[in-house]
Structures are given as C-alpha cells and as structure tokens.
CSV table of C-alpha atoms in Angstrom, one decimal:
chain,number,residue,atom,x,y,z
A,1,MET,CA,108.7,50.5,55.8
A,2,TYR,CA,110.4,47.6,58.4
A,3,ILE,CA,111.9,50.6,60.6
A,4,GLY,CA,108.5,52.4,60.5
A,5,ILE,CA,106.5,49.5,61.7
A,6,VAL,CA,109.1,48.5,64.5
A,7,TYR,CA,108.6,52.1,65.7
A,8,PHE,CA,105.1,51.5,65.4
A,9,VAL,CA,105.0,48.8,68.1
A,10,VAL,CA,107.5,50.4,70.2
A,11,ILE,CA,105.5,53.3,70.4
A,12,ILE,CA,101.9,51.6,70.7
A,13,LEU,CA,103.3,49.3,73.7
A,14,ALA,CA,105.7,52.6,75.4
A,15,ASN,CA,102.8,55.0,75.3
A,16,THR,CA,100.3,52.8,76.7
A,17,VAL,CA,102.2,51.9,79.8
A,18,GLY,CA,103.4,55.7,79.6
A,19,ALA,CA,99.6,56.9,79.8
A,20,ILE,CA,98.6,54.4,82.7
A,21,SER,CA,101.8,55.6,84.9
A,22,GLY,CA,102.3,59.6,84.0
A,23,MET,CA,105.9,58.3,82.6
A,24,GLY,CA,104.5,59.6,78.7
A,25,GLY,CA,106.3,56.6,77.1
A,26,GLY,CA,109.3,58.9,76.1
A,27,VAL,CA,111.1,57.3,79.0
A,28,ILE,CA,110.8,53.9,77.6
A,29,ILE,CA,110.9,55.2,73.6
A,30,LYS,CA,113.9,56.7,73.9
A,31,PRO,CA,116.1,54.1,75.1
A,32,VAL,CA,114.6,51.6,73.1
A,33,LEU,CA,115.2,53.6,70.0
A,34,ASP,CA,118.7,54.2,71.1
A,35,THR,CA,119.3,50.4,71.6
A,36,LEU,CA,118.1,49.9,68.0
A,37,HIS,CA,120.4,52.7,66.3
A,38,PHE,CA,118.2,53.1,63.0
A,39,HIS,CA,118.4,57.1,63.4
A,40,PRO,CA,121.1,59.9,64.8
A,41,LEU,CA,120.1,61.2,68.4
A,42,ALA,CA,118.9,64.3,67.3
A,43,ALA,CA,116.2,62.5,65.1
A,44,ILE,CA,115.5,59.7,67.8
A,45,SER,CA,115.0,63.0,70.3
A,46,PHE,CA,112.6,64.3,67.7
A,47,TYR,CA,110.6,61.1,67.1
A,48,SER,CA,110.0,60.4,70.9
A,49,SER,CA,108.9,64.0,71.3
A,50,VAL,CA,106.1,63.5,68.7
A,51,ALA,CA,104.9,60.5,69.9
A,52,VAL,CA,104.8,61.6,73.8
A,53,PHE,CA,103.2,64.9,72.4
A,54,THR,CA,100.7,63.3,70.5
A,55,MET,CA,100.0,60.7,73.6
A,56,SER,CA,99.5,63.7,76.1
A,57,ILE,CA,96.6,65.1,73.7
A,58,VAL,CA,94.7,61.8,73.8
A,59,SER,CA,95.5,60.7,77.3
A,60,THR,CA,94.7,63.9,78.6
A,61,LEU,CA,91.3,64.2,76.9
A,62,ARG,CA,90.4,60.7,77.8
A,63,GLN,CA,91.6,61.5,81.4
A,64,MET,CA,88.8,64.2,81.7
A,65,LYS,CA,86.4,62.2,80.6
A,66,ASN,CA,87.2,59.5,82.8
A,67,GLY,CA,85.9,62.3,85.1
A,68,LEU,CA,89.5,63.3,87.1
A,69,LYS,CA,89.2,66.8,87.9
A,70,LEU,CA,92.2,69.2,87.9
A,71,GLU,CA,93.2,72.6,89.6
A,72,ILE,CA,92.9,74.3,86.8
A,73,PRO,CA,95.8,77.2,88.2
A,74,ILE,CA,97.8,74.5,89.2
A,75,ALA,CA,98.1,73.0,85.8
A,76,ALA,CA,98.3,76.9,84.2
A,77,LEU,CA,101.1,77.3,86.4
A,78,VAL,CA,103.0,74.4,85.9
A,79,SER,CA,102.2,74.2,82.3
A,80,LEU,CA,103.9,78.1,81.9
A,81,GLY,CA,106.9,76.6,83.7
A,82,SER,CA,107.3,73.7,81.6
A,83,VAL,CA,107.0,75.5,78.3
A,84,ILE,CA,109.7,77.7,79.7
A,85,GLY,CA,111.8,75.0,80.6
A,86,GLY,CA,111.4,73.4,76.9
A,87,ILE,CA,112.6,75.8,75.4
A,88,SER,CA,115.9,76.2,77.3
A,89,GLY,CA,116.3,72.7,77.2
A,90,ASN,CA,116.0,72.1,73.6
A,91,SER,CA,118.3,74.7,73.5
A,92,VAL,CA,120.8,72.9,75.9
A,93,PHE,CA,120.7,69.6,73.8
A,94,GLU,CA,121.2,71.5,70.5
A,95,SER,CA,124.2,73.1,72.3
A,96,LEU,CA,125.7,69.9,73.6
A,97,LEU,CA,125.5,68.1,70.0
A,98,ARG,CA,127.5,71.2,68.3
A,99,ILE,CA,129.8,71.0,71.3
A,100,PHE,CA,130.7,67.3,71.4
A,101,THR,CA,131.8,65.9,67.6
A,102,ASP,CA,130.9,62.4,68.8
A,103,GLU,CA,127.0,62.2,69.4
A,104,LYS,CA,128.0,59.2,72.1
A,105,TYR,CA,129.0,61.8,74.7
A,106,VAL,CA,125.5,63.7,74.7
A,107,GLN,CA,124.0,60.3,74.8
A,108,LEU,CA,126.1,59.1,77.9
A,109,ILE,CA,125.2,62.3,79.3
A,110,GLN,CA,121.3,61.9,78.7
A,111,ILE,CA,122.2,58.1,80.0
A,112,ILE,CA,123.2,59.2,83.3
A,113,LEU,CA,120.8,62.1,84.2
A,114,THR,CA,118.1,59.8,82.9
A,115,ILE,CA,119.5,57.0,85.4
A,116,ILE,CA,119.5,59.6,88.4
A,117,THR,CA,115.8,60.6,88.0
A,118,LEU,CA,114.7,57.3,87.7
A,119,LEU,CA,116.6,56.0,91.0
A,120,PHE,CA,114.9,59.1,92.7
A,121,ALA,CA,111.5,58.4,91.5
A,122,TYR,CA,111.6,54.9,92.3
A,123,PHE,CA,112.9,54.9,95.8
A,124,TYR,CA,110.4,58.0,96.7
A,125,THR,CA,107.5,56.0,95.3
A,126,LYS,CA,108.6,53.0,97.2
A,127,MET,CA,108.4,54.7,100.4
A,128,GLY,CA,105.1,54.6,100.3
A,129,ASN,CA,103.7,57.4,102.7
A,130,ALA,CA,106.4,59.9,102.3
A,131,ARG,CA,106.2,63.0,103.5
A,132,SER,CA,106.0,66.0,100.6
A,133,LEU,CA,107.3,69.4,101.0
A,134,ASP,CA,103.6,70.8,100.6
A,135,LEU,CA,104.7,73.8,98.8
A,136,SER,CA,101.7,76.2,98.0
A,137,HIS,CA,103.3,79.5,96.7
A,138,PRO,CA,102.2,79.8,93.0
A,139,ILE,CA,105.7,80.7,92.0
A,140,TRP,CA,106.5,77.1,93.1
A,141,TYR,CA,104.7,75.4,90.5
A,142,VAL,CA,106.2,77.8,88.0
A,143,VAL,CA,109.8,76.6,88.7
A,144,VAL,CA,108.6,73.2,89.3
A,145,GLY,CA,107.2,73.3,85.6
A,146,LEU,CA,110.5,74.7,84.3
A,147,PHE,CA,112.7,72.2,86.0
A,148,LEU,CA,110.3,69.5,84.5
A,149,GLY,CA,110.2,71.1,81.1
A,150,PHE,CA,113.8,71.9,81.1
A,151,ILE,CA,115.3,68.1,81.8
A,152,SER,CA,112.7,66.4,79.9
A,153,THR,CA,113.5,68.1,76.8
A,154,LEU,CA,117.2,67.8,77.5
A,155,LEU,CA,116.8,64.2,78.3
A,156,GLY,CA,114.2,63.6,75.3
A,157,ILE,CA,111.9,61.4,77.3
A,158,GLY,CA,108.9,63.8,77.4
A,159,GLY,CA,108.8,63.9,81.4
A,160,GLY,CA,108.8,60.5,82.4
A,161,PRO,CA,108.7,59.1,86.0
A,162,ILE,CA,110.7,62.4,87.4
A,163,ASN,CA,107.7,64.5,86.7
A,164,VAL,CA,105.3,62.2,88.7
A,165,ALA,CA,107.7,62.2,91.8
A,166,ILE,CA,108.4,65.4,91.7
A,167,LEU,CA,104.7,66.8,91.8
A,168,MET,CA,104.3,64.3,94.7
A,169,VAL,CA,107.3,65.3,96.8
A,170,CYS,CA,106.9,69.2,96.1
A,171,PHE,CA,103.0,69.6,96.2
A,172,GLY,CA,101.8,66.3,98.0
A,173,ILE,CA,99.7,65.3,95.0
A,174,PRO,CA,98.1,61.9,95.0
A,175,ILE,CA,100.0,59.8,92.4
A,176,LYS,CA,97.1,59.3,90.2
A,177,GLU,CA,96.5,63.0,89.8
A,178,ALA,CA,100.2,63.9,89.3
A,179,THR,CA,100.2,61.2,86.5
A,180,VAL,CA,97.6,63.8,84.8
A,181,TYR,CA,99.5,66.9,85.7
A,182,SER,CA,102.2,65.1,84.5
A,183,VAL,CA,100.9,64.4,81.1
A,184,ILE,CA,99.8,68.3,81.0
A,185,THR,CA,103.3,69.4,81.9
A,186,ILE,CA,104.4,67.2,78.8
A,187,PHE,CA,102.4,68.5,76.4
A,188,PHE,CA,103.5,72.1,77.1
A,189,SER,CA,107.2,71.3,77.1
A,190,GLN,CA,106.9,68.9,74.1
A,191,ALA,CA,105.0,71.7,72.1
A,192,ALA,CA,107.7,74.4,73.1
A,193,LYS,CA,110.4,72.1,72.2
A,194,LEU,CA,108.8,71.4,68.5
A,195,VAL,CA,108.0,74.9,67.8
A,196,THR,CA,111.4,75.7,68.7
A,197,ILE,CA,112.9,73.3,66.2
A,198,ALA,CA,110.5,74.6,63.7
A,199,GLN,CA,111.8,78.2,64.2
A,200,THR,CA,115.2,77.1,64.5
A,201,THR,CA,117.0,74.0,62.7
A,202,GLY,CA,113.4,73.0,61.1
A,203,PHE,CA,112.4,69.5,60.5
A,204,GLY,CA,114.3,69.2,56.9
A,205,ARG,CA,117.1,66.8,58.6
A,206,PHE,CA,114.6,64.6,59.8
A,207,ASP,CA,112.7,61.3,57.8
A,208,LEU,CA,109.4,62.8,58.1
A,209,SER,CA,107.8,59.6,56.7
A,210,ILE,CA,108.5,58.0,60.3
A,211,LEU,CA,106.1,60.1,61.3
A,212,LEU,CA,103.3,58.3,59.4
A,213,TYR,CA,104.2,55.6,62.0
A,214,VAL,CA,104.7,57.4,65.2
A,215,ILE,CA,101.7,59.5,65.5
A,216,PRO,CA,98.7,56.8,64.7
A,217,ALA,CA,101.0,54.9,67.3
A,218,ALA,CA,101.1,57.6,69.9
A,219,VAL,CA,97.1,58.3,69.7
A,220,LEU,CA,96.3,54.3,69.9
A,221,GLY,CA,98.9,54.0,73.0
A,222,GLY,CA,97.4,57.0,74.6
A,223,PHE,CA,93.8,56.4,74.3
A,224,ILE,CA,94.3,52.5,75.4
A,225,GLY,CA,96.7,53.9,78.2
A,226,ALA,CA,94.3,56.3,79.5
A,227,LEU,CA,91.3,54.0,79.4
A,228,ILE,CA,93.2,51.5,81.7
A,229,SER,CA,94.4,53.9,84.1
A,230,GLY,CA,90.8,55.0,84.6
A,231,LYS,CA,89.9,51.7,85.4
A,232,ILE,CA,92.6,50.7,88.2
A,233,SER,CA,93.6,51.7,91.7
A,234,SER,CA,96.5,54.0,92.7
A,235,GLU,CA,98.3,51.0,94.2
A,236,ARG,CA,98.3,49.0,90.9
A,237,VAL,CA,99.5,52.6,89.1
A,238,THR,CA,102.6,52.7,91.4
A,239,GLN,CA,103.1,49.2,90.9
A,240,VAL,CA,103.1,49.6,87.2
A,241,PHE,CA,105.1,52.9,87.6
A,242,GLN,CA,108.1,51.2,89.7
A,243,PHE,CA,108.2,47.9,87.3
A,244,VAL,CA,108.7,50.2,84.3
A,245,ILE,CA,111.2,52.2,86.1
A,246,LEU,CA,113.2,49.0,86.9
A,247,LEU,CA,113.4,48.0,83.2
A,248,VAL,CA,114.0,51.1,81.6
A,249,LEU,CA,117.0,51.7,84.5
A,250,ILE,CA,118.6,48.1,83.0
A,251,LEU,CA,117.9,49.6,79.6
A,252,ASN,CA,120.0,52.5,79.9
A,253,LEU,CA,122.6,50.7,81.6
A,254,TRP,CA,123.3,48.5,78.7
A,255,ASN,CA,122.9,51.7,76.3
A,256,GLY,CA,125.6,53.0,78.1
A,257,VAL,CA,127.9,50.2,78.3
A,258,GLN,CA,127.5,49.7,74.7
A,259,LEU,CA,128.8,53.2,73.7
A,260,PHE,CA,132.1,52.3,74.3
A,261,ILE,CA,132.2,48.7,73.7
C-alpha cells in the first residue's frame, strides 16, 4: 500500500504538469520511478505508459471542451505514424532487455537518449521565434508521428518535450496547439504499446494492483492539468515546459551516475 500511495502522489503531480506542458507526465514519472527502485525497468515502463495513456484521454477531452480546435487531417496522420512507431519502439525495448543481461545498460541507453531529447527541446523553445521547417506534405506528418511514437515507447516516457519541440520545428505549430497534438500522439503510441504487450508477453509479469493507484492519479492529473492549461497563456506554458525540462535533466543525470556507484 505504501508503494501505491507513493506512485499515486508522483503520478498526479507529474501528469498535472505533463498535461499543462504537453509532456504527458511520463518524462517525469519514468525517471522518478527509476530513482525509487520499487520495480524492475520493464514494470516501470509499463506503469508509466498506463499513466500517460490515461492522462492523454482525460487531457484531450478537456482541451476540446476548452475550445481549442484541431486540424483533423494533421491529427489523424500524426496518430497513424505514432501507432506504427509505438509498436516498433516497444519491440526494440523488449529486444534490448533480452540482449543485455543487466537491465541497467538498457536504462543507461534510455537516460542518454532522454537527455539528448530534453536538451534539444529546451534550447529550441529558448530560441523564441525560431524558424520552423514548415513541412506540409501529408507524408511528413506520418513520418514525424512514427518517430515520436518510436522514441516515446523506447524511452518509456510517453513522448515528453520532444513531441512538442518536433511538432513546432517541423510544422510551425504554436506551442499551445503543439501540446494538444503531442498528447494525442501519446494516446495512440501508448495504446499501440499496451496492445503489443497484451498480445506478446502479456501482463502477468507486472503487479497489476499498482494500477489501482496509477489510473485514478492519472485521471486527476490529466483533468487538473488541462483545466489549468486552458487558463494560462502560451508564454506561461513555455515557462513551465522549460522549467520542468531542467528538473528532469538533473534527475536523469543523477540516475545515470547512480547506475555505476
């Protein structure tokens, strides 16, 4: 019960911030759970995916009620790519767990790639009016969705800041709109991951009782975060985004050092 309560607190806070910034919460949940060491790496990745998947449903519905309109073709194409990416990313993750006898090396790979994506996202948003590539062909939406779905499931972070930054740099989407497309991408990539797990290894290796804490926390976090997001400016969203990136960078660096102490 103690572990469940700790997970509940971590997830509700992370998903609140994740829904505001478009990070999805997983970029915070994953390194925090890594630090706590309550479960193996595969279980942590699973709980994180369930949390951000649940959050993405609540947050998307709430954002639509807030009146933010989406370009349906863009959302559909990015989502298609994210499904393919989600399946392939989970397959690579499971393959890495089989290749390395010690899962700390898989965790180190995740940490390094996460730090790279965080640095890219931070410096791009710090550039302010940075130019975008303004890609417009439909195939690019699928390709970008595929990449985002792949990297999010491989890293176990649900998507995080890389989603927002890539959507901004590739398509010139404003940050508040990019956060919503990001959350939709998270929904489809994590749904693909969970379905893949169900059809391959199954859920028997995980303590499913933890989900009694994970899912309610994700619902509350997604609802509160989307509610706040609808009331604050794009500038404030950017500030939250950048602040959380710095905190998560420090946490990932700490986890990387702890692996070899």
